[in-house]
Amino acid sequence: MHEAMRTLSRLEKTLFRLQAQHACMDWLFEQIRNRPGVVAELGLGHGRTFDHLKRHLPEREIYVFDFANDAYADCQPDPDFLILGDIAETFPAALARFAGRVALANSDIGSFDRERNVASAALASRLLPEAMAPGGFIMSDLPLTLPGFITLPLPPGAREGRYYLYQRPL
Ligand SMILES: C[S@@+](CC[C@H](N)C(=O)[O-])C[C@H]1O[C@@H](n2cnc3c(N)ncnc32)[C@H](O)[C@@H]1O
């Protein structure tokens, strides 16, 4: 079958998502190098993306959200910055700690459940704008609706449609 005619397998979706995450993060580490601000990780999961953020941004405060802590032992966030519960409730409650100061947010709360993804994308779209610093970047596994934000092309190494990049204007 011609490549363009078939849909992606789950293996490919996962592979391309991880590739895109890695490429976006590496590009964003450069973009925020000289910008102050904290980091927000929505969706700790097993801690893979958190671990990458922590290794590359060791001096930054990284606020981490999830329902529960299911991260590998060597990918544990600082307990003072780990906020457990439904993001719909925990994020607004914690906002005073970082409102307008997030230089980089990774929203990684999608799943293979299409309906849940619609709700998760709406949730991230509603919550993130107030948190973002001027010029701050959002990378997301789901397409977000962010009026006033700039939609950026993905960097080399990331396939279009596998991750999404946005920036709050300066
Ligand atoms: C794809 S996984 C995250 C993977 C993780 N970033 C990693 O690299 O290991 C998505 C995570 O988002 C979390 N999540 C989704 N919706 C949430 C919500 N409303 N509140 C809290 N956590 C949520 C899930 O519990 C799950 O752990």
Coordinates of N, CA and C and ligand atoms in Angstrom, one line a residue:
M1 N 0.8 -1.2 0.0 CA 0.0 0.0 0.0 C 0.9 1.3 0.0
H2 N 0.4 2.3 -0.7 CA 1.2 3.5 -0.8 C 1.2 4.1 0.6
E3 N 2.4 4.7 1.0 CA 2.6 5.2 2.3 C 1.6 6.2 2.7
A4 N 1.2 7.1 1.8 CA 0.3 8.2 2.1 C -1.2 7.6 2.4
M5 N -1.5 6.4 1.9 CA -2.8 5.9 1.9 C -3.2 5.2 3.2
R6 N -2.2 4.9 4.0 CA -2.5 4.1 5.2 C -2.4 5.0 6.4
T7 N -3.2 4.6 7.5 CA -3.1 5.3 8.7 C -1.9 4.8 9.5
L8 N -1.5 5.6 10.5 CA -0.3 5.2 11.3 C -0.7 4.1 12.3
S9 N 0.2 3.2 12.5 CA 0.0 2.2 13.5 C 0.3 2.8 14.9
R10 N -0.2 2.1 15.9 CA 0.1 2.7 17.3 C 1.6 2.8 17.6
L11 N 2.3 1.9 17.1 CA 3.8 2.0 17.2 C 4.3 3.3 16.6
E12 N 3.8 3.5 15.4 CA 4.3 4.7 14.7 C 3.8 6.0 15.4
K13 N 2.6 6.0 15.9 CA 2.1 7.2 16.6 C 2.9 7.4 17.8
T14 N 3.2 6.4 18.6 CA 4.1 6.6 19.8 C 5.5 7.0 19.4
L15 N 6.0 6.3 18.4 CA 7.4 6.7 18.0 C 7.5 8.1 17.5
F16 N 6.6 8.6 16.7 CA 6.6 9.9 16.1 C 6.3 10.9 17.2
R17 N 5.4 10.6 18.2 CA 5.2 11.5 19.3 C 6.4 11.7 20.1
L18 N 7.1 10.6 20.4 CA 8.3 10.8 21.3 C 9.4 11.5 20.5
Q19 N 9.5 11.2 19.2 CA 10.5 12.0 18.4 C 10.2 13.5 18.4
A20 N 8.9 13.8 18.2 CA 8.5 15.2 18.2 C 8.7 15.8 19.6
Q21 N 8.4 15.1 20.6 CA 8.7 15.7 22.0 C 10.2 16.0 22.1
H22 N 11.0 15.1 21.7 CA 12.4 15.3 21.9 C 12.9 16.5 21.1
A23 N 12.5 16.5 19.8 CA 12.9 17.6 18.9 C 12.4 19.0 19.4
C24 N 11.2 19.0 19.9 CA 10.6 20.3 20.3 C 11.3 20.7 21.6
M25 N 11.6 19.8 22.5 CA 12.3 20.2 23.7 C 13.7 20.7 23.4
D26 N 14.4 20.0 22.6 CA 15.8 20.5 22.3 C 15.8 21.9 21.7
W27 N 14.8 22.1 20.8 CA 14.7 23.4 20.2 C 14.3 24.5 21.2
L28 N 13.4 24.1 22.1 CA 12.9 25.1 23.1 C 13.9 25.4 24.1
F29 N 14.8 24.4 24.5 CA 15.8 24.7 25.4 C 16.7 25.9 24.9
E30 N 16.9 25.9 23.6 CA 17.7 27.0 23.1 C 16.9 28.3 23.1
Q31 N 15.6 28.2 22.8 CA 14.8 29.4 22.7 C 14.6 30.1 24.1
I32 N 14.6 29.3 25.1 CA 14.4 30.0 26.5 C 15.7 30.2 27.2
R33 N 16.8 29.9 26.6 CA 18.1 29.9 27.3 C 18.3 31.2 28.0
N34 N 18.0 32.3 27.4 CA 18.2 33.7 28.0 C 16.9 34.3 28.5
R35 N 15.9 33.5 28.7 CA 14.6 34.0 29.2 C 14.4 33.5 30.6
P36 N 14.0 34.4 31.6 CA 13.7 33.8 32.9 C 12.4 33.1 32.8
G37 N 12.0 32.4 33.9 CA 10.7 31.8 34.0 C 10.8 30.4 34.4
V38 N 9.7 29.9 34.9 CA 9.6 28.5 35.4 C 9.0 27.6 34.3
V39 N 9.0 26.3 34.6 CA 8.5 25.3 33.6 C 7.3 24.6 34.2
A40 N 6.3 24.2 33.4 CA 5.2 23.5 33.8 C 5.0 22.2 33.0
E41 N 4.9 21.1 33.7 CA 4.7 19.8 33.0 C 3.3 19.3 33.4
L42 N 2.4 19.2 32.4 CA 1.1 18.7 32.6 C 1.1 17.3 32.1
G43 N 1.0 16.3 33.0 CA 1.0 14.9 32.6 C 2.4 14.3 33.0
L44 N 2.6 14.0 34.3 CA 3.9 13.4 34.7 C 4.0 12.0 34.1
G45 N 2.9 11.2 34.1 CA 3.0 9.8 33.6 C 4.1 9.1 34.3
H46 N 5.0 8.4 33.5 CA 6.1 7.7 34.1 C 7.3 8.6 34.3
G47 N 7.2 9.9 33.9 CA 8.3 10.8 34.2 C 9.3 11.0 33.1
R48 N 9.0 10.4 31.9 CA 10.1 10.5 30.9 C 10.3 11.9 30.4
T49 N 9.3 12.7 30.1 CA 9.5 14.0 29.6 C 10.0 14.9 30.8
F50 N 9.5 14.6 32.0 CA 9.9 15.4 33.2 C 11.4 15.2 33.4
D51 N 11.9 14.0 33.2 CA 13.3 13.7 33.4 C 14.2 14.4 32.4
H52 N 13.7 14.5 31.2 CA 14.4 15.2 30.1 C 14.5 16.7 30.4
L53 N 13.3 17.3 30.9 CA 13.3 18.7 31.2 C 14.2 19.0 32.4
K54 N 14.2 18.1 33.4 CA 15.0 18.3 34.6 C 16.5 18.3 34.3
R55 N 16.9 17.3 33.4 CA 18.3 17.2 33.1 C 18.8 18.4 32.3
H56 N 18.0 19.0 31.4 CA 18.4 20.1 30.6 C 18.1 21.5 31.2
L57 N 17.3 21.5 32.2 CA 16.9 22.8 32.9 C 17.1 22.6 34.4
P58 N 18.3 22.3 34.8 CA 18.4 21.9 36.2 C 18.2 23.1 37.2
E59 N 18.3 24.3 36.7 CA 18.2 25.5 37.6 C 16.7 25.9 37.7
R60 N 15.9 25.4 36.8 CA 14.5 26.0 36.8 C 13.6 25.2 37.7
E61 N 12.6 26.0 38.3 CA 11.5 25.3 39.0 C 10.6 24.7 38.0
I62 N 10.3 23.4 38.2 CA 9.4 22.7 37.3 C 8.2 22.2 38.1
Y63 N 7.1 22.8 37.8 CA 5.8 22.5 38.4 C 5.2 21.3 37.6
V64 N 4.9 20.2 38.3 CA 4.5 19.0 37.7 C 3.1 18.6 38.1
F65 N 2.2 18.2 37.2 CA 0.8 17.9 37.5 C 0.5 16.5 37.0
D66 N -0.3 15.8 37.8 CA -0.9 14.5 37.3 C -1.9 14.1 38.3
F67 N -2.8 13.1 38.0 CA -3.7 12.5 39.0 C -2.9 11.9 40.1
A68 N -1.9 11.2 39.8 CA -1.1 10.4 40.8 C 0.3 10.3 40.3
N69 N 1.2 10.0 41.2 CA 2.6 9.9 40.9 C 3.0 8.4 40.5
D70 N 3.1 8.3 39.2 CA 3.4 7.0 38.6 C 4.8 7.0 37.9
A71 N 5.6 7.9 38.4 CA 6.9 8.1 37.7 C 7.9 7.1 38.2
Y72 N 8.9 6.7 37.3 CA 10.0 5.8 37.7 C 10.7 6.4 38.9
A73 N 11.4 5.6 39.6 CA 12.1 6.0 40.9 C 13.1 7.1 40.5
D74 N 13.8 7.0 39.4 CA 14.8 7.9 39.1 C 14.3 9.1 38.3
C75 N 13.0 9.3 38.2 CA 12.4 10.4 37.5 C 11.4 11.2 38.4
Q76 N 11.7 11.2 39.7 CA 10.8 11.8 40.7 C 11.0 13.3 40.7
P77 N 9.9 14.0 40.6 CA 9.9 15.5 40.8 C 10.2 15.8 42.3
D78 N 10.6 17.1 42.5 CA 10.7 17.6 43.8 C 9.3 17.7 44.4
P79 N 9.1 17.0 45.6 CA 7.7 17.0 46.2 C 7.1 18.4 46.3
D80 N 7.9 19.4 46.5 CA 7.3 20.8 46.7 C 6.7 21.3 45.4
F81 N 7.1 20.7 44.3 CA 6.6 21.1 43.0 C 5.7 20.1 42.3
L82 N 5.4 19.0 43.0 CA 4.5 18.0 42.4 C 3.1 18.2 42.9
I83 N 2.2 18.4 42.0 CA 0.8 18.8 42.4 C -0.1 17.7 41.9
L84 N -0.7 16.9 42.8 CA -1.5 15.7 42.4 C -3.0 16.0 42.5
G85 N -3.7 15.4 41.6 CA -5.1 15.6 41.5 C -5.5 15.9 40.1
D86 N -6.8 16.2 39.9 CA -7.3 16.6 38.6 C -6.8 18.0 38.2
I87 N -6.1 18.1 37.1 CA -5.6 19.4 36.7 C -6.6 20.4 36.6
A88 N -7.9 20.0 36.3 CA -9.0 21.0 36.2 C -9.1 21.8 37.5
E89 N -8.8 21.1 38.7 CA -8.9 21.7 40.0 C -7.5 22.2 40.5
T90 N -6.5 21.3 40.3 CA -5.2 21.6 40.9 C -4.5 22.8 40.2
F91 N -4.6 22.9 38.9 CA -3.9 23.9 38.2 C -4.4 25.3 38.6
P92 N -5.7 25.6 38.6 CA -6.2 26.9 39.0 C -5.8 27.2 40.4
A93 N -5.8 26.2 41.3 CA -5.5 26.4 42.7 C -4.0 26.7 42.9
A94 N -3.1 26.2 42.0 CA -1.7 26.5 42.2 C -1.2 27.7 41.4
L95 N -2.1 28.2 40.6 CA -1.8 29.3 39.6 C -1.0 30.5 40.2
A96 N -1.4 30.8 41.5 CA -0.8 32.0 42.1 C 0.7 31.8 42.2
R97 N 1.2 30.6 42.2 CA 2.6 30.3 42.4 C 3.4 30.7 41.1
F98 N 2.7 30.6 39.9 CA 3.5 30.8 38.7 C 2.8 31.6 37.6
A99 N 1.7 32.2 38.0 CA 0.9 33.0 36.9 C 1.8 34.0 36.2
G100 N 1.7 33.9 34.9 CA 2.5 34.9 34.1 C 4.0 34.6 34.0
R101 N 4.4 33.5 34.6 CA 5.9 33.3 34.7 C 6.4 32.0 34.0
V102 N 5.5 31.3 33.3 CA 5.9 30.0 32.7 C 6.6 30.3 31.4
A103 N 7.9 30.0 31.3 CA 8.6 30.1 30.0 C 8.4 29.0 29.1
L104 N 8.2 27.8 29.7 CA 8.0 26.6 28.8 C 6.9 25.7 29.6
A105 N 5.9 25.3 28.8 CA 4.9 24.4 29.3 C 4.8 23.2 28.4
N106 N 4.9 22.0 29.0 CA 4.7 20.8 28.2 C 3.4 20.2 28.6
S107 N 2.4 20.3 27.7 CA 1.1 19.7 28.0 C 1.0 18.3 27.3
D108 N 1.1 17.3 28.1 CA 1.2 15.9 27.6 C 0.1 15.1 28.3
I109 N -1.1 15.5 28.1 CA -2.2 14.8 28.8 C -3.2 14.1 27.9
G110 N -2.7 13.8 26.7 CA -3.5 13.0 25.7 C -3.4 11.5 26.0
S111 N -4.3 10.8 25.3 CA -4.4 9.4 25.4 C -4.9 8.8 24.0
F112 N -5.2 7.6 23.9 CA -5.7 7.0 22.7 C -7.2 7.1 22.7
D113 N -7.8 7.8 23.6 CA -9.3 8.0 23.7 C -9.7 9.3 23.1
R114 N -10.3 9.2 21.9 CA -10.6 10.5 21.1 C -11.4 11.5 21.9
E115 N -12.5 11.0 22.6 CA -13.4 11.9 23.3 C -12.7 12.6 24.4
R116 N -11.9 11.8 25.2 CA -11.2 12.4 26.3 C -10.2 13.4 25.8
N117 N -9.6 13.2 24.6 CA -8.6 14.1 24.1 C -9.3 15.5 23.8
V118 N -10.5 15.4 23.3 CA -11.2 16.7 23.0 C -11.4 17.5 24.3
A119 N -11.7 16.8 25.4 CA -11.9 17.4 26.7 C -10.6 17.9 27.3
S120 N -9.5 17.1 27.1 CA -8.2 17.4 27.6 C -7.6 18.6 26.9
A121 N -7.8 18.7 25.6 CA -7.3 19.8 24.8 C -8.1 21.1 25.2
A122 N -9.4 21.0 25.4 CA -10.1 22.2 25.9 C -9.6 22.6 27.3
L123 N -9.3 21.7 28.1 CA -8.8 22.0 29.5 C -7.5 22.7 29.4
A124 N -6.6 22.2 28.7 CA -5.3 22.8 28.6 C -5.4 24.2 27.9
S125 N -6.3 24.3 26.9 CA -6.5 25.6 26.2 C -7.0 26.6 27.2
R126 N -7.9 26.2 28.1 CA -8.5 27.1 29.0 C -7.5 27.5 30.1
L127 N -6.7 26.6 30.6 CA -5.9 26.8 31.8 C -4.5 27.5 31.5
L128 N -3.9 27.1 30.4 CA -2.5 27.6 30.2 C -2.3 29.1 30.0
P129 N -3.2 29.7 29.2 CA -2.8 31.1 28.9 C -2.4 32.0 30.1
E130 N -3.2 31.9 31.2 CA -2.9 32.8 32.3 C -1.5 32.5 32.9
A131 N -1.1 31.3 32.8 CA 0.2 30.9 33.4 C 1.4 31.3 32.6
M132 N 1.2 31.6 31.3 CA 2.4 31.8 30.4 C 3.0 33.2 30.6
A133 N 4.3 33.2 30.6 CA 5.1 34.5 30.5 C 5.0 35.1 29.1
P134 N 5.1 36.4 29.0 CA 5.2 37.0 27.6 C 6.4 36.3 26.9
G135 N 6.1 35.8 25.7 CA 7.2 35.1 25.0 C 7.3 33.7 25.3
G136 N 6.5 33.2 26.3 CA 6.6 31.8 26.8 C 6.0 30.8 25.7
F137 N 6.6 29.6 25.8 CA 6.2 28.6 24.8 C 5.4 27.5 25.4
I138 N 4.4 27.0 24.6 CA 3.7 25.8 25.0 C 3.9 24.7 23.9
M139 N 4.3 23.5 24.4 CA 4.4 22.4 23.5 C 3.3 21.4 24.0
S140 N 2.6 20.9 23.0 CA 1.4 20.1 23.4 C 1.2 18.9 22.5
D141 N 0.8 17.7 23.2 CA 0.6 16.5 22.3 C -0.8 16.6 21.6
L142 N -1.6 17.6 22.1 CA -2.9 17.8 21.4 C -3.0 19.2 20.8
P143 N -3.7 19.4 19.7 CA -3.9 20.7 19.2 C -4.7 21.6 20.2
L144 N -4.2 22.7 20.5 CA -4.9 23.6 21.4 C -5.5 24.8 20.7
T145 N -6.5 25.4 21.4 CA -7.1 26.6 20.9 C -6.7 27.8 21.8
L146 N -5.8 28.6 21.3 CA -5.2 29.6 22.1 C -5.3 31.0 21.4
P147 N -6.4 31.7 21.5 CA -6.6 33.0 20.9 C -5.4 33.9 21.3
G148 N -4.9 34.6 20.3 CA -3.8 35.6 20.7 C -2.4 35.0 20.7
F149 N -2.3 33.6 20.7 CA -1.0 33.0 20.7 C -0.6 32.7 19.2
I150 N 0.7 32.6 19.1 CA 1.3 32.3 17.7 C 1.4 30.8 17.6
T151 N 1.0 30.2 16.5 CA 1.2 28.8 16.2 C 2.5 28.7 15.5
L152 N 3.5 27.9 16.0 CA 4.8 27.8 15.4 C 4.9 26.5 14.6
P153 N 5.7 26.5 13.6 CA 6.0 25.3 12.9 C 6.9 24.4 13.8
L154 N 6.8 23.1 13.6 CA 7.7 22.2 14.4 C 9.1 22.3 13.9
P155 N 10.1 22.1 14.8 CA 11.5 22.1 14.4 C 11.9 20.8 13.6
P156 N 13.0 20.8 13.0 CA 13.5 19.7 12.2 C 13.5 18.4 13.2
G157 N 13.1 17.3 12.6 CA 13.1 16.1 13.5 C 11.7 15.7 14.0
A158 N 10.8 16.7 13.9 CA 9.4 16.5 14.4 C 8.5 16.5 13.2
R159 N 7.6 15.5 13.2 CA 6.6 15.4 12.1 C 5.4 16.3 12.4
E160 N 5.0 17.1 11.4 CA 3.8 17.9 11.6 C 2.6 17.0 12.1
G161 N 1.9 17.5 13.0 CA 0.7 16.8 13.5 C 1.0 15.8 14.6
R162 N 2.2 15.6 15.0 CA 2.6 14.7 16.1 C 2.7 15.5 17.4
Y163 N 3.0 16.8 17.3 CA 3.1 17.6 18.5 C 2.7 19.0 18.0
Y164 N 2.5 19.9 18.9 CA 2.0 21.3 18.5 C 2.8 22.3 19.4
L165 N 3.1 23.4 18.7 CA 3.9 24.4 19.4 C 3.2 25.8 19.3
Y166 N 3.2 26.5 20.4 CA 2.6 27.8 20.5 C 3.5 28.8 21.3
Q167 N 3.3 30.1 21.0 CA 4.1 31.0 21.8 C 3.2 32.2 22.1
R168 N 3.2 32.6 23.4 CA 2.5 33.9 23.8 C 3.4 35.0 23.2
P169 N 2.8 36.0 22.5 CA 3.5 37.1 22.0 C 4.2 37.9 23.1
L170 N 5.3 38.5 22.8 CA 6.0 39.3 23.8 C 5.2 40.5 24.2
Ligands
LIG1 C1 0.7 10.5 28.0 S1 0.7 10.4 29.7 C2 2.1 11.5 30.2 C3 3.4 10.9 29.8 C4 4.6 11.6 30.5 N1 4.7 13.0 30.1 C5 5.9 10.8 30.3 O1 6.7 11.3 29.5 O2 6.0 9.8 30.9 C6 -0.6 11.4 30.2 C7 -0.8 11.7 31.6 O3 -1.7 12.8 31.8 C8 -2.4 12.5 33.0 N2 -3.7 13.3 32.9 C9 -4.5 13.4 31.9 N3 -5.6 14.2 32.2 C10 -5.3 14.7 33.5 C11 -6.1 15.5 34.4 N4 -7.2 16.1 34.0 N5 -5.5 15.7 35.6 C12 -4.4 15.2 35.9 N6 -3.6 14.3 35.1 C13 -4.1 14.1 33.9 C14 -2.6 11.0 33.0 O4 -2.9 10.6 34.3 C15 -1.3 10.5 32.4 O5 -0.4 10.2 33.4

